[in-house]
mmCIF file of C-alpha atoms in Angstrom:
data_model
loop_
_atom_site.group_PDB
_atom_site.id
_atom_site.type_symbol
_atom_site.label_atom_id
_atom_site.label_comp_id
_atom_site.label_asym_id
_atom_site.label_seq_id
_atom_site.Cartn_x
_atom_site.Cartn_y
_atom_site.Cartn_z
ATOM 1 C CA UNK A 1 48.118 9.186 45.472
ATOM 2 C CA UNK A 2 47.965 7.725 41.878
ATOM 3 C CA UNK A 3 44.772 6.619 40.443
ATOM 4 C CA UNK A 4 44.671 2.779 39.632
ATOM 5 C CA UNK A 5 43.320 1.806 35.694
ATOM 6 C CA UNK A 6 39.986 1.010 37.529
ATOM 7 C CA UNK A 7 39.615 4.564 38.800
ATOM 8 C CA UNK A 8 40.968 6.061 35.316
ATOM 9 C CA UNK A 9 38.335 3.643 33.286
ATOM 10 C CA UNK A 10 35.535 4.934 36.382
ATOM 11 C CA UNK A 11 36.307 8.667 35.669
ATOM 12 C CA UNK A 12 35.901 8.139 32.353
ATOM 13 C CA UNK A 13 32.949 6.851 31.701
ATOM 14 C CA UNK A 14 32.037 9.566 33.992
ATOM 15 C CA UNK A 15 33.027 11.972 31.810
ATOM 16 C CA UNK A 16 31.831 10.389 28.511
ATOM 17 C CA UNK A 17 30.832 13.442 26.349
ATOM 18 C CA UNK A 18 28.240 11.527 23.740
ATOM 19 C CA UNK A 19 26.581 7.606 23.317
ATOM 20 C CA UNK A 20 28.495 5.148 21.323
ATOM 21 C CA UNK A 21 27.231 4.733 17.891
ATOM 22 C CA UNK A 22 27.141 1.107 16.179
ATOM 23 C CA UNK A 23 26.485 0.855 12.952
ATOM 24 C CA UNK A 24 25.151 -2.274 11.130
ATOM 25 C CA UNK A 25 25.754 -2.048 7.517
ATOM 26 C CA UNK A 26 24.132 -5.072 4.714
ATOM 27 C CA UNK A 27 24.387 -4.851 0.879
ATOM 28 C CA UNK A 28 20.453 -5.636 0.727
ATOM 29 C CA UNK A 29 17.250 -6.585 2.264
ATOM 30 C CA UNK A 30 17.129 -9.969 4.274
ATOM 31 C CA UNK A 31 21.141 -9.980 5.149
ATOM 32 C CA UNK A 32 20.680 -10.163 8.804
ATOM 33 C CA UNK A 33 21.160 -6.760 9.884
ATOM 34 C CA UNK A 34 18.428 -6.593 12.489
ATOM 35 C CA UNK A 35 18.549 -10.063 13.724
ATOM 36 C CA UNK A 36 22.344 -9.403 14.607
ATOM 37 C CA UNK A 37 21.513 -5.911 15.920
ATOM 38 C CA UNK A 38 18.511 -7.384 17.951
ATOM 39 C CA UNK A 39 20.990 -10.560 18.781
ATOM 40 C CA UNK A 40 23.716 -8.457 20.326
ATOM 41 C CA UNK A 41 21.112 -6.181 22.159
ATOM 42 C CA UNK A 42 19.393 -9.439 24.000
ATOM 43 C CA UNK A 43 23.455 -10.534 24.897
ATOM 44 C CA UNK A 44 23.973 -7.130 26.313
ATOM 45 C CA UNK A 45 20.811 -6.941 28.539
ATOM 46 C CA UNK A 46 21.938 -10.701 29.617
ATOM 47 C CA UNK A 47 25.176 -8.856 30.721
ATOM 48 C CA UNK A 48 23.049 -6.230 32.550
ATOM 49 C CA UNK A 49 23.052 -3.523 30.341
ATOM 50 C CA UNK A 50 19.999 -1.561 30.384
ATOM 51 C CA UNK A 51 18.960 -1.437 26.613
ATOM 52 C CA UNK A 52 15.166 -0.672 24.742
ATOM 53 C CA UNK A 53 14.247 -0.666 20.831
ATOM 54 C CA UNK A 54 13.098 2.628 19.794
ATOM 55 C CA UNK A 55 12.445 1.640 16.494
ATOM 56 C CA UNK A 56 12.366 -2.092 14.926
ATOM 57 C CA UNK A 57 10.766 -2.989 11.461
ATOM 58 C CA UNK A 58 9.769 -7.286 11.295
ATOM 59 C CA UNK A 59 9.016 -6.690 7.884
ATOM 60 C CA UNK A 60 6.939 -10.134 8.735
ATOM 61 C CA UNK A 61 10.163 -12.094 9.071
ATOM 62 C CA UNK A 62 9.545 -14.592 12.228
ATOM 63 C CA UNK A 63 12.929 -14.922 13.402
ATOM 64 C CA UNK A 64 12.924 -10.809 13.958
ATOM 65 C CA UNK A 65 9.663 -10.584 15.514
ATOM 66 C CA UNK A 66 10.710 -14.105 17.847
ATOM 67 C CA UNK A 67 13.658 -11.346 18.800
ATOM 68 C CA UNK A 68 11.763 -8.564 19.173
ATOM 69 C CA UNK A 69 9.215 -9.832 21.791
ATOM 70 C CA UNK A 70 12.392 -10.460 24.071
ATOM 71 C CA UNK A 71 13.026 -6.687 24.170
ATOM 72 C CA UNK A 72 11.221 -3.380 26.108
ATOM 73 C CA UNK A 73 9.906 -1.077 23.374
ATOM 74 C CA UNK A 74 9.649 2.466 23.854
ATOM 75 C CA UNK A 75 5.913 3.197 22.083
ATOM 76 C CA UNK A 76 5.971 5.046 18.841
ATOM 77 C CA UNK A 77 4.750 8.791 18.436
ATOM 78 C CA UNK A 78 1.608 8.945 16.187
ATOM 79 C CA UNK A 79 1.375 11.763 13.716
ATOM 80 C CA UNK A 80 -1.131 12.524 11.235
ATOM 81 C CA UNK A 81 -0.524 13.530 7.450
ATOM 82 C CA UNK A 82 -2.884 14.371 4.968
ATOM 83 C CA UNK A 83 -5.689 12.582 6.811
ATOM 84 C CA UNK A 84 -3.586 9.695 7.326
ATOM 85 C CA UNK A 85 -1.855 8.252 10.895
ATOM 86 C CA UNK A 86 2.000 7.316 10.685
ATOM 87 C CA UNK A 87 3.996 6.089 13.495
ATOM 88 C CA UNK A 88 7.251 7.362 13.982
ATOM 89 C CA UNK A 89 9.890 7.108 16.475
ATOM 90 C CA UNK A 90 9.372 8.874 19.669
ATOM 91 C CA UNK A 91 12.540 10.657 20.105
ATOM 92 C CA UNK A 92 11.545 12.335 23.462
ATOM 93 C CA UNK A 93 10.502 9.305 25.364
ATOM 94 C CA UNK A 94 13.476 7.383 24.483
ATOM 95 C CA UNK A 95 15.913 10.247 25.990
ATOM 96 C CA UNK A 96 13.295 10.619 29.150
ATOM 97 C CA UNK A 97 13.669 6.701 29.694
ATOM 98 C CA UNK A 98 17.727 7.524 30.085
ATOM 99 C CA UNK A 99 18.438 3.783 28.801
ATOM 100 C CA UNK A 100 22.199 2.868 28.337
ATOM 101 C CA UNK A 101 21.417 1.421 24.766
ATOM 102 C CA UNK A 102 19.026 1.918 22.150
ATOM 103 C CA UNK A 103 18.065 -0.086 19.400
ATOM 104 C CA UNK A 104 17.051 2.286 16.177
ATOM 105 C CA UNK A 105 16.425 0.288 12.509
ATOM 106 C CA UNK A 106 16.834 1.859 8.875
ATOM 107 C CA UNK A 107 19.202 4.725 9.617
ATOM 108 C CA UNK A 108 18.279 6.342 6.147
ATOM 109 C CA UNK A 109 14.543 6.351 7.187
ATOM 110 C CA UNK A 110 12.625 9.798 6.118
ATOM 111 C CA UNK A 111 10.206 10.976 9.100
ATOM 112 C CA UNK A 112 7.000 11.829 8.117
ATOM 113 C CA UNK A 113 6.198 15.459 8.292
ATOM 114 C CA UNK A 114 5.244 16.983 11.522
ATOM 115 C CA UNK A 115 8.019 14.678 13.292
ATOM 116 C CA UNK A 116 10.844 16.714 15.345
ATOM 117 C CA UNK A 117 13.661 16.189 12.619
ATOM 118 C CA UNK A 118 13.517 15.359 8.660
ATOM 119 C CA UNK A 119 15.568 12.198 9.045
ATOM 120 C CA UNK A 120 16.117 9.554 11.301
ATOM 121 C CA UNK A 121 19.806 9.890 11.392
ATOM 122 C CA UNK A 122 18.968 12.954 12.979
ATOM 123 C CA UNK A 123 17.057 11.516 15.542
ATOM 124 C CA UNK A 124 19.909 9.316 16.114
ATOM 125 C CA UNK A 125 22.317 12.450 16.302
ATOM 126 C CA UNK A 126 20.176 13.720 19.202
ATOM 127 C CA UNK A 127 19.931 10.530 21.211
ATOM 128 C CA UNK A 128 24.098 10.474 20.994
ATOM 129 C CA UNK A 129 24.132 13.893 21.859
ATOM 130 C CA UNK A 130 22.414 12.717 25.631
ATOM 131 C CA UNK A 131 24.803 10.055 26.407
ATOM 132 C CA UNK A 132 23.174 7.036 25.073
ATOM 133 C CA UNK A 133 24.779 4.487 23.093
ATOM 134 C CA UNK A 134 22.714 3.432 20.004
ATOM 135 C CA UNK A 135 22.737 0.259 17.675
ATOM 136 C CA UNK A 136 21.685 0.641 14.304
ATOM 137 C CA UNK A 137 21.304 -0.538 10.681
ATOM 138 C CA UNK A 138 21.534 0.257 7.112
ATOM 139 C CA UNK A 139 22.332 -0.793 3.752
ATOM 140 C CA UNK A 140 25.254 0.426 1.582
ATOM 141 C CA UNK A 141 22.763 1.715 -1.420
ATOM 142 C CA UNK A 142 21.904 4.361 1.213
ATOM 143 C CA UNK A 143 25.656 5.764 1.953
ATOM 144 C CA UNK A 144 25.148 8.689 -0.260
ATOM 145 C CA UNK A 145 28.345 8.217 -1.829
ATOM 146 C CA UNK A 146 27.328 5.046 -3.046
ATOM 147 C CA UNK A 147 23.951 6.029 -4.270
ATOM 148 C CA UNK A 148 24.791 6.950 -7.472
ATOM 149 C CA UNK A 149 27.162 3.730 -8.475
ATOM 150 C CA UNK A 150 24.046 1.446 -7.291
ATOM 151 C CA UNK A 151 21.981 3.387 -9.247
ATOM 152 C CA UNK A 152 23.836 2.640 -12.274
ATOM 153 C CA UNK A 153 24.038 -1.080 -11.432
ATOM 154 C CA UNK A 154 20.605 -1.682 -10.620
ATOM 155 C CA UNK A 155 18.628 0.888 -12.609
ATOM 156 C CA UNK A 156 16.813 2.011 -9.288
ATOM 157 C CA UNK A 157 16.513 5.277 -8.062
ATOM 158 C CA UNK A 158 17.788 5.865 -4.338
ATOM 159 C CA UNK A 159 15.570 8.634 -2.600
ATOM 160 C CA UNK A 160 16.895 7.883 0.676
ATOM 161 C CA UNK A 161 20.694 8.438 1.452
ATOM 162 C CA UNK A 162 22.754 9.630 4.608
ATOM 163 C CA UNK A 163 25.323 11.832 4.032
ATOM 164 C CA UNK A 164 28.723 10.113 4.224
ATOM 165 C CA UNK A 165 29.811 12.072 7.085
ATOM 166 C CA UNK A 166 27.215 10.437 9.383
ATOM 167 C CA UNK A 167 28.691 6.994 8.778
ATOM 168 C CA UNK A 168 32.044 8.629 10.226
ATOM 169 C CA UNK A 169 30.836 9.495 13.205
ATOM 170 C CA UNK A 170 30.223 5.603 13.977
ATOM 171 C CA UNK A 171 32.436 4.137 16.453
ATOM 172 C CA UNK A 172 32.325 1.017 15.404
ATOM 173 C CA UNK A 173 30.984 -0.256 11.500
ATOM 174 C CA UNK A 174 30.488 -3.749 11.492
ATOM 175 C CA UNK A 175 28.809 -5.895 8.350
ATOM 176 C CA UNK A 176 26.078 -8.254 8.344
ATOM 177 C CA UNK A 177 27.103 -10.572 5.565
ATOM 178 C CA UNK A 178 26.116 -14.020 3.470
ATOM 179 C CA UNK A 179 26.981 -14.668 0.249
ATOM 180 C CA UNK A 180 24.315 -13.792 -2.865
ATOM 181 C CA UNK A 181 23.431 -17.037 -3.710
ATOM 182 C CA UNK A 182 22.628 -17.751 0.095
ATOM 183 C CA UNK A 183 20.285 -14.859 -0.089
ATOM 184 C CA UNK A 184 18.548 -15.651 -3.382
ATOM 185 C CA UNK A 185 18.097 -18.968 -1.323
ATOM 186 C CA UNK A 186 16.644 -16.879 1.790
ATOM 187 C CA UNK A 187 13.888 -15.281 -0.844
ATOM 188 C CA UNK A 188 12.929 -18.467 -2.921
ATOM 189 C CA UNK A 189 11.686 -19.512 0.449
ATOM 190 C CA UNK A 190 10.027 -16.272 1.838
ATOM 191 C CA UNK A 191 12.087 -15.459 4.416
ATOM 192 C CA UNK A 192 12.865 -12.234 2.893
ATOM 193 C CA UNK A 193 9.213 -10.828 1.091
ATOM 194 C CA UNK A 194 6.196 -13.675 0.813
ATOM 195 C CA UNK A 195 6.498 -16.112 -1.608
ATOM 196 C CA UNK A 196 4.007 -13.888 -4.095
ATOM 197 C CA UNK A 197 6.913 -11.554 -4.597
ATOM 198 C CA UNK A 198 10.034 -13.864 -4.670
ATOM 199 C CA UNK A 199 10.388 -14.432 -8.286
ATOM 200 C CA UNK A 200 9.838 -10.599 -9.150
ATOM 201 C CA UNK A 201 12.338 -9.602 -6.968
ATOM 202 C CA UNK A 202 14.238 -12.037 -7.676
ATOM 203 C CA UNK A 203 14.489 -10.924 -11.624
ATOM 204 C CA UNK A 204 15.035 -7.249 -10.553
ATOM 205 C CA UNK A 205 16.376 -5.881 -7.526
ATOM 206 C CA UNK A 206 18.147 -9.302 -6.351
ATOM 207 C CA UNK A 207 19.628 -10.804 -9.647
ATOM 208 C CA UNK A 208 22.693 -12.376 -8.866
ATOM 209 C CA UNK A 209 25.041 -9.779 -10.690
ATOM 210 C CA UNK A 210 23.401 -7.106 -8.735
ATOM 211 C CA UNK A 211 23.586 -8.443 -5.292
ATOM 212 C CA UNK A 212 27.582 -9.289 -6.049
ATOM 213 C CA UNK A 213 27.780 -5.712 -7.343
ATOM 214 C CA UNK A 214 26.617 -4.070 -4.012
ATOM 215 C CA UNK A 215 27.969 -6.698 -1.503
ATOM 216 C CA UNK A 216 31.576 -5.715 -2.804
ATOM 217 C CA UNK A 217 30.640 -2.184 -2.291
ATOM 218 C CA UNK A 218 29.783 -2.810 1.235
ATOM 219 C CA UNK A 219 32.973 -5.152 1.718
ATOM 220 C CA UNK A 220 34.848 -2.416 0.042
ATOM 221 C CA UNK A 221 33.246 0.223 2.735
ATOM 222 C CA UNK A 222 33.837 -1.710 5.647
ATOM 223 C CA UNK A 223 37.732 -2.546 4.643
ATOM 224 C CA UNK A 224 38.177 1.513 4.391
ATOM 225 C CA UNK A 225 36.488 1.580 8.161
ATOM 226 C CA UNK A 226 38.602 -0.696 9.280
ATOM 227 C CA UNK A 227 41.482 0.744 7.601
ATOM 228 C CA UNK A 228 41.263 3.949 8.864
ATOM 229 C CA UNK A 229 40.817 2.297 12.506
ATOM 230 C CA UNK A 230 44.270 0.740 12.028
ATOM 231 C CA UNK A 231 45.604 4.002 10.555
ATOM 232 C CA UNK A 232 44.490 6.226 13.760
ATOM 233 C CA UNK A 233 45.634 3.647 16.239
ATOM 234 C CA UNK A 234 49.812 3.060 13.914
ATOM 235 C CA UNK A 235 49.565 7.033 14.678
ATOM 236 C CA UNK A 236 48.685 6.976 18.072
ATOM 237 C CA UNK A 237 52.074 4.535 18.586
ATOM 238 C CA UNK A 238 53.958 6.349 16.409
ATOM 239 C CA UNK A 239 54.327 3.443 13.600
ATOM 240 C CA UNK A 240 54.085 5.913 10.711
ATOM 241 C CA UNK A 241 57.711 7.154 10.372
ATOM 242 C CA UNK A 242 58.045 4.832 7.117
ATOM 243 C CA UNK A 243 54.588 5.266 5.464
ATOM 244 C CA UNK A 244 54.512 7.378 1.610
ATOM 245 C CA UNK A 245 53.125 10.427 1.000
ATOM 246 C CA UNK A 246 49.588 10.209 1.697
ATOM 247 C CA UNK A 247 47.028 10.573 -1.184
ATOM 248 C CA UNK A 248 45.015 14.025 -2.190
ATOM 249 C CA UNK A 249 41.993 13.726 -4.567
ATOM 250 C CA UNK A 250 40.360 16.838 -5.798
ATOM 251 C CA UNK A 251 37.799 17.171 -7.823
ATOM 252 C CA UNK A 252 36.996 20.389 -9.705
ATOM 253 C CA UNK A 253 33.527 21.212 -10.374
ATOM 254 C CA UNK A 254 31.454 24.189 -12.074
ATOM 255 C CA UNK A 255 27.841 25.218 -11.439
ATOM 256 C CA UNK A 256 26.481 22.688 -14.027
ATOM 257 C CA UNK A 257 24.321 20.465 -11.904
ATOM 258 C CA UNK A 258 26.362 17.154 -13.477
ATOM 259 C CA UNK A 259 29.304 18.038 -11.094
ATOM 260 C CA UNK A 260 27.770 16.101 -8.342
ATOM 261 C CA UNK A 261 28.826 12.855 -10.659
ATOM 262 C CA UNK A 262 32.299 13.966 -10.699
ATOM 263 C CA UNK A 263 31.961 14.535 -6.807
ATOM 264 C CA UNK A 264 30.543 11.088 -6.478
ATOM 265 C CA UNK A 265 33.075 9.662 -8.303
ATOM 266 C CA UNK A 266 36.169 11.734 -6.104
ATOM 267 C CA UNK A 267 34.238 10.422 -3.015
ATOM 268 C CA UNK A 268 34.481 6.975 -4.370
ATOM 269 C CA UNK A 269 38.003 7.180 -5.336
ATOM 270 C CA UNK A 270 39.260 8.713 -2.392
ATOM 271 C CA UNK A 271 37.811 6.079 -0.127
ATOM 272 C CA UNK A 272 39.667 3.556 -2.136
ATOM 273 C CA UNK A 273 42.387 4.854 -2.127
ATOM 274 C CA UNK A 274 42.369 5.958 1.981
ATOM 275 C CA UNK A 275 43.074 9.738 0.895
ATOM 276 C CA UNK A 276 42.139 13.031 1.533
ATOM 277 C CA UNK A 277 39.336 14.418 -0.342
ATOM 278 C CA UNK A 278 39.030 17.835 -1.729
ATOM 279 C CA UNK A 279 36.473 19.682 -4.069
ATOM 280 C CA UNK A 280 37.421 23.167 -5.686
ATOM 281 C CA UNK A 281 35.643 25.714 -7.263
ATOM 282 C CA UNK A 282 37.184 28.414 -9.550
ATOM 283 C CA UNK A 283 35.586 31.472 -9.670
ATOM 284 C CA UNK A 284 35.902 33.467 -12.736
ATOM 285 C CA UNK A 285 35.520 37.261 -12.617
ATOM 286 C CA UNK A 286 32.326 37.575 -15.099
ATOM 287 C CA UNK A 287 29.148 36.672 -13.101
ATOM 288 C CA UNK A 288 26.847 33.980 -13.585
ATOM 289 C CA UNK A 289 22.482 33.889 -13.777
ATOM 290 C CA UNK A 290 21.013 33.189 -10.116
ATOM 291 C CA UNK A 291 20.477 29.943 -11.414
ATOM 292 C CA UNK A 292 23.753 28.753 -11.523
ATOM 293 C CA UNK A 293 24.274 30.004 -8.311
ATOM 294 C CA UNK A 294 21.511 27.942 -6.413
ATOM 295 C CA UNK A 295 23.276 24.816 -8.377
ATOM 296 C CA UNK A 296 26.301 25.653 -7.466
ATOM 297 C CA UNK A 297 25.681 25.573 -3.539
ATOM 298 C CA UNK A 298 24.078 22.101 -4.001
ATOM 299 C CA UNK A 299 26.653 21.217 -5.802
ATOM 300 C CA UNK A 300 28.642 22.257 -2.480
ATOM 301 C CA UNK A 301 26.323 21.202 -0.098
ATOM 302 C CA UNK A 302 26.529 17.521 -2.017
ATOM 303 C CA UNK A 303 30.296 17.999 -1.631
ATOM 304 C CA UNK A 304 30.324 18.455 2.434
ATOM 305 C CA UNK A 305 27.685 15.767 2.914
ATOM 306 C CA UNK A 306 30.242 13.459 1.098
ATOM 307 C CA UNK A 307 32.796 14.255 3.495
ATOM 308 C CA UNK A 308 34.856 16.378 0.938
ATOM 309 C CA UNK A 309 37.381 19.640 2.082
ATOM 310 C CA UNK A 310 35.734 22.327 -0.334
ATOM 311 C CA UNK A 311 37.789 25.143 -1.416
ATOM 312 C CA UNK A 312 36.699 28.287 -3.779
ATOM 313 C CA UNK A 313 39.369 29.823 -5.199
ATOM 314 C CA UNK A 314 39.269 32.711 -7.593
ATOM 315 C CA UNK A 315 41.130 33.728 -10.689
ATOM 316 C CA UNK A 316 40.905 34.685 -14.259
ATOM 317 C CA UNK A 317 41.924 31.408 -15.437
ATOM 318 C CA UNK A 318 40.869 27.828 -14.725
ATOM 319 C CA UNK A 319 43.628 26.016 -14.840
ATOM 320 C CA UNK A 320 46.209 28.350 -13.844
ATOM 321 C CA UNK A 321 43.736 28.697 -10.580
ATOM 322 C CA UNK A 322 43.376 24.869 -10.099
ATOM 323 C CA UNK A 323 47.339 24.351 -10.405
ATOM 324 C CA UNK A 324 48.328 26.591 -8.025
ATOM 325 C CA UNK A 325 45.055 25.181 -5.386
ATOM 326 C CA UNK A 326 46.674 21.847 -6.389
ATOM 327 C CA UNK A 327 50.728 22.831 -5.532
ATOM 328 C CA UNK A 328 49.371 24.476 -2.226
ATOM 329 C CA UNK A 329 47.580 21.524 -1.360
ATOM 330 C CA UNK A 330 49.974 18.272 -2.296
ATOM 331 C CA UNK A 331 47.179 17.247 -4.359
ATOM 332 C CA UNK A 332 48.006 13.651 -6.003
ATOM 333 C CA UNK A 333 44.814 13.007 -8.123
ATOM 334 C CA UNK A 334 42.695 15.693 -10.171
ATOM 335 C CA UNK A 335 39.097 15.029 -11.454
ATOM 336 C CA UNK A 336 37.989 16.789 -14.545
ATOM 337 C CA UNK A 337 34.641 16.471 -16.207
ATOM 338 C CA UNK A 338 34.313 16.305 -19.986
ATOM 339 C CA UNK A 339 31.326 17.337 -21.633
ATOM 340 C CA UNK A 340 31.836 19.446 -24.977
ATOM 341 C CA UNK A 341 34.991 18.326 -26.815
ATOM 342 C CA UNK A 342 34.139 18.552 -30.426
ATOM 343 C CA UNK A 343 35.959 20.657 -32.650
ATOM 344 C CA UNK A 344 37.236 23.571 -31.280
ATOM 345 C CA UNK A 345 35.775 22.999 -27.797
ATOM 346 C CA UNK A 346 38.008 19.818 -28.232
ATOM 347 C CA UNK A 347 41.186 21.701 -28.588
ATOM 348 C CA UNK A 348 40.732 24.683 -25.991
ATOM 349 C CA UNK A 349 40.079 21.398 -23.474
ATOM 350 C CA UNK A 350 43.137 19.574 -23.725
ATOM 351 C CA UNK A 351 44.924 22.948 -23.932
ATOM 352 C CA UNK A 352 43.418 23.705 -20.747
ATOM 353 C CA UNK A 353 44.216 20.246 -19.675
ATOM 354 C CA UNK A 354 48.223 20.972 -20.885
ATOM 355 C CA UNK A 355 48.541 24.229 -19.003
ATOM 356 C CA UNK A 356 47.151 22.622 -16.057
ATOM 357 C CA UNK A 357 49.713 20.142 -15.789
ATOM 358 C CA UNK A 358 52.385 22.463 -16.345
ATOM 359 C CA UNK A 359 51.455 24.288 -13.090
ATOM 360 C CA UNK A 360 51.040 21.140 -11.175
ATOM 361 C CA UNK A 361 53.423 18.437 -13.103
ATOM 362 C CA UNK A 362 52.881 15.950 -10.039
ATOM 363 C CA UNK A 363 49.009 15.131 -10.363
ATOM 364 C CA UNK A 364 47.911 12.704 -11.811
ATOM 365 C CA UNK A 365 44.650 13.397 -13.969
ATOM 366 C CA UNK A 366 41.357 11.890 -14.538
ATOM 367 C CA UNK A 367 39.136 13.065 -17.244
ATOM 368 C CA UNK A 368 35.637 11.930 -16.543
ATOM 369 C CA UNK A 369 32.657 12.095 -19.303
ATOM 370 C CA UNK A 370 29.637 13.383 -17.587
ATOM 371 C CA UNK A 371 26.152 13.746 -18.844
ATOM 372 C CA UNK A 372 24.854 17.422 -19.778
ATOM 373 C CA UNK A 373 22.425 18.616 -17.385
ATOM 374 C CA UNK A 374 20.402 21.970 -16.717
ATOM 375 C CA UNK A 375 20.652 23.714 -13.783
#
C-alpha cells in the first residue's frame, strides 16, 4: 500500500541525519540579531516546540534581557583561567537535555581555554551533529572572507572569524537589518553601549561610511545565499538547460605569507560572481627553506577555510603549469599577485603574464598589488 505525504513527511523526520542550523547574520552591534533570534524562539515554543538558550549575551540592552527571562536556560559551565572564573557554554548539558531547538549567540565566540572545543562554532557543529536544530547569530566582519575587506574599511583588526565554510552549512541565512542612520539613532540613545560610550563609538567603529560599508557586505552575502538557494532548487526542476557557462575563479598563490590577500580577494570575487572557486599552487622543482613551507600550508589551510577547491600542481614553469591547471579546469578568472615589477623584474612579469595567456587564451586576468610580507 502507498504511503500518504503525511507518512513520507513522518518517516522523515524520523530519519533526519543532523539539527537544522539558522543563522542570523547583522552588519554590526545593536542590529537586532538576538532580539529576532530570541523573538522567533518564544513564537516557536508558543507553537509547542521544545526550545532552551544555551548561550545569550544582554549586553545590558532591556528589550533582550525582557526576552530572555521568557526562555529556559541551560546553566553555563564555569572554568577557571589563570586564576580567573569564565563562563562558557555547557555543551554537554544542552545535548543531555535532548531539546528540539537551541538558542546559541556570537557564533565567532573564542572559548576560553580548558572548554571542550576552541570555538563556539564548534560547539555548534556538535549540537547539529545530535539532531538538534540550533538558532544563531553573527555579524558579517566575522565571515572570514570578509575579515580582511572590513579591516581595510574600518582600520580594526578582526581576531575572531569563522571559516566561510561554516556559514554553508546553514540551512537557512536570514539578515537582521535597519538602515545606518537608524542605528546611529539606536546608540545616541544607549540602546546599543551606555550613553558614556555613544559618541566614541560613534566617531570610530559606527561612522556612517563605515556602517554603509559593512551593511552592503552583509546584503551582498545574504543575496549570494539566497542565490545559490534558487540555483539548487532551478536544478532540482531541471530549469538550467539555457543558463551560460558557469564561472571559475582561481587564484594562484606562492609561499609568501601575502597570498592569503589574493585568496581573500578570489573568495570575494567568486561569491559575487556565484562561481566556483579554486586556489593553485605551482610547485617548482628547486626546494624551498622550512619556512616557506609552514607558510605555505597556512596559506592552504586559509584557502579551505574560505571554501576554495585547492590544487598543487607541479612543473618547471609557472605559467606554463597554471595554463594548462586553467584549460583542465574551464577556469574563467585568474588572480595574480604583483609585488616586484621594477626594472627587469617588471619585464620577466608581464612576460610571464604573456605566456600565460597563450596557454589559456580564455581567462580573463586580474593582477592584484599585494603588500610584501615575511614568512
Amino acid at each position: 500500500m502507498a504511503k500518504t505525504p503525511e507518512q513520507w513527511l513522518e518517516q522523515a523526520a524520523l530519519e533526519k541525519k543532523a539539527g537544522t542550523f539558522k543563522l542570523v547574520l547583522g552588519y554590526a552591534p545593536g542590529v537586532g540579531k538576538t532580539y529576532n533570534m530570541l523573538s522567533e524562539a518564544i513564537r516557536r515554543r508558543k507553537r509547542g516546540e521544545d526550545v532552551v538558550v544555551g548561550v545569550v549575551e544582554t549586553h545590558g540592552r532591556k528589550g533582550v534581557a525582557e526576552l530572555l527571562s521568557q526562555m529556559e536556560v541551560v546553566p553555563r559551565k564555569k572554568l577557571e583561567y589563570k586564576g580567573t572564573i569564565f563562563e562558557e557554554m555547557d555543551v554537554d548539558a544542552i545535548i543531555a537535555r535532548k531539546r528540539q531547538v537551541v538558542l546559541i549567540d556570537e557564533l565567532a565566540h573564542t572559548n576560553v581555554e580548558g572548554s571542550k572545543h576552541a570555538k563556539r562554532y564548534e560547539d555548534v557543529l556538535e549540537i547539529l551533529e545530535q539532531k538538534i536544530d540550533v538558532l544563531s547569530t553573527m555579524n558579517i566582519q566575522h565571515l572570514e572572507s570578509a575579515a580582511p575587506v572590513v579591516q581595510s574599511v574600518t582600520g580594526i583588526t578582526i581576531r575572531e572569524t569563522v571559516p566561510d565554510w561554516v556559514i554553508g552549512r546553514a540551512n537557512e541565512v536570514v539578515i537582521a537589518d535597519v538602515t545606518p542612520e537608524a542605528l546611529q539613532t539606536r546608540m545616541r540613545r544607549g540602546d546599543i553601549y551606555p550613553l558614556e560610550r555613544a559618541d566614541k563609538a560613534l566617531t570610530n567603529f559606527f561612522r556612517a561610511g563605515n556602517l554603509m560599508a559593512l551593511r552592503e557586505l552583509a546584503l551582498r552575502q545574504i543575496t549570494h545565499t539566497v542565490d545559490r538557494d534558487l540555483g539548487a532548487y532551478l536544478q532540482r526542476k531541471n530549469i538550467d538547460q539555457n543558463w551560460g557557462v558557469c564561472e571559475r575563479v582561481a587564484v594562484c598563490i606562492s609561499s609568501n605569507p601575502a597570498s592569503q590577500q589574493l585568496i581573500a580577494r578570489g573568495a570575494r570575487m567568486a561569491q559575487g560572481l556565484d562561481a566556483e572557486f579554486y586556489v593553485v599552487h605551482v610547485e617548482l622543482e628547486k626546494g624551498r627553506p622550512e619556512g616557506r613551507n609552514r607558510s605555505l600550508a597556512a596559506n592552504i589551510r586559509f584557502a579551505e577555510n574560505l571554501g576554495a577547491k585547492v590544487f598543487q600542481v607541479k612543473g618547471p614553469d609557472v605559467a606554463k603549469a597554471v595554463g594548462q591547471f586553467a584549460r583542465d579546469h574551464k577556469i574563467t578568472q585568474m588572480i595574480f599577485g604583483r609585488s616586484a615589477v621594477k626594472g627587469w623584474h617588471q619585464y620577466l612579469y608581464l612576460n610571464a603574464v604573456q605566456k600565460l595567456l597563450r596557454h589559456a587564451p580564455n581567462v580573463d586576468v586580474h593582477i592584484v598589488t599585494q603588500e610584501a610580507r615575511e614568512g
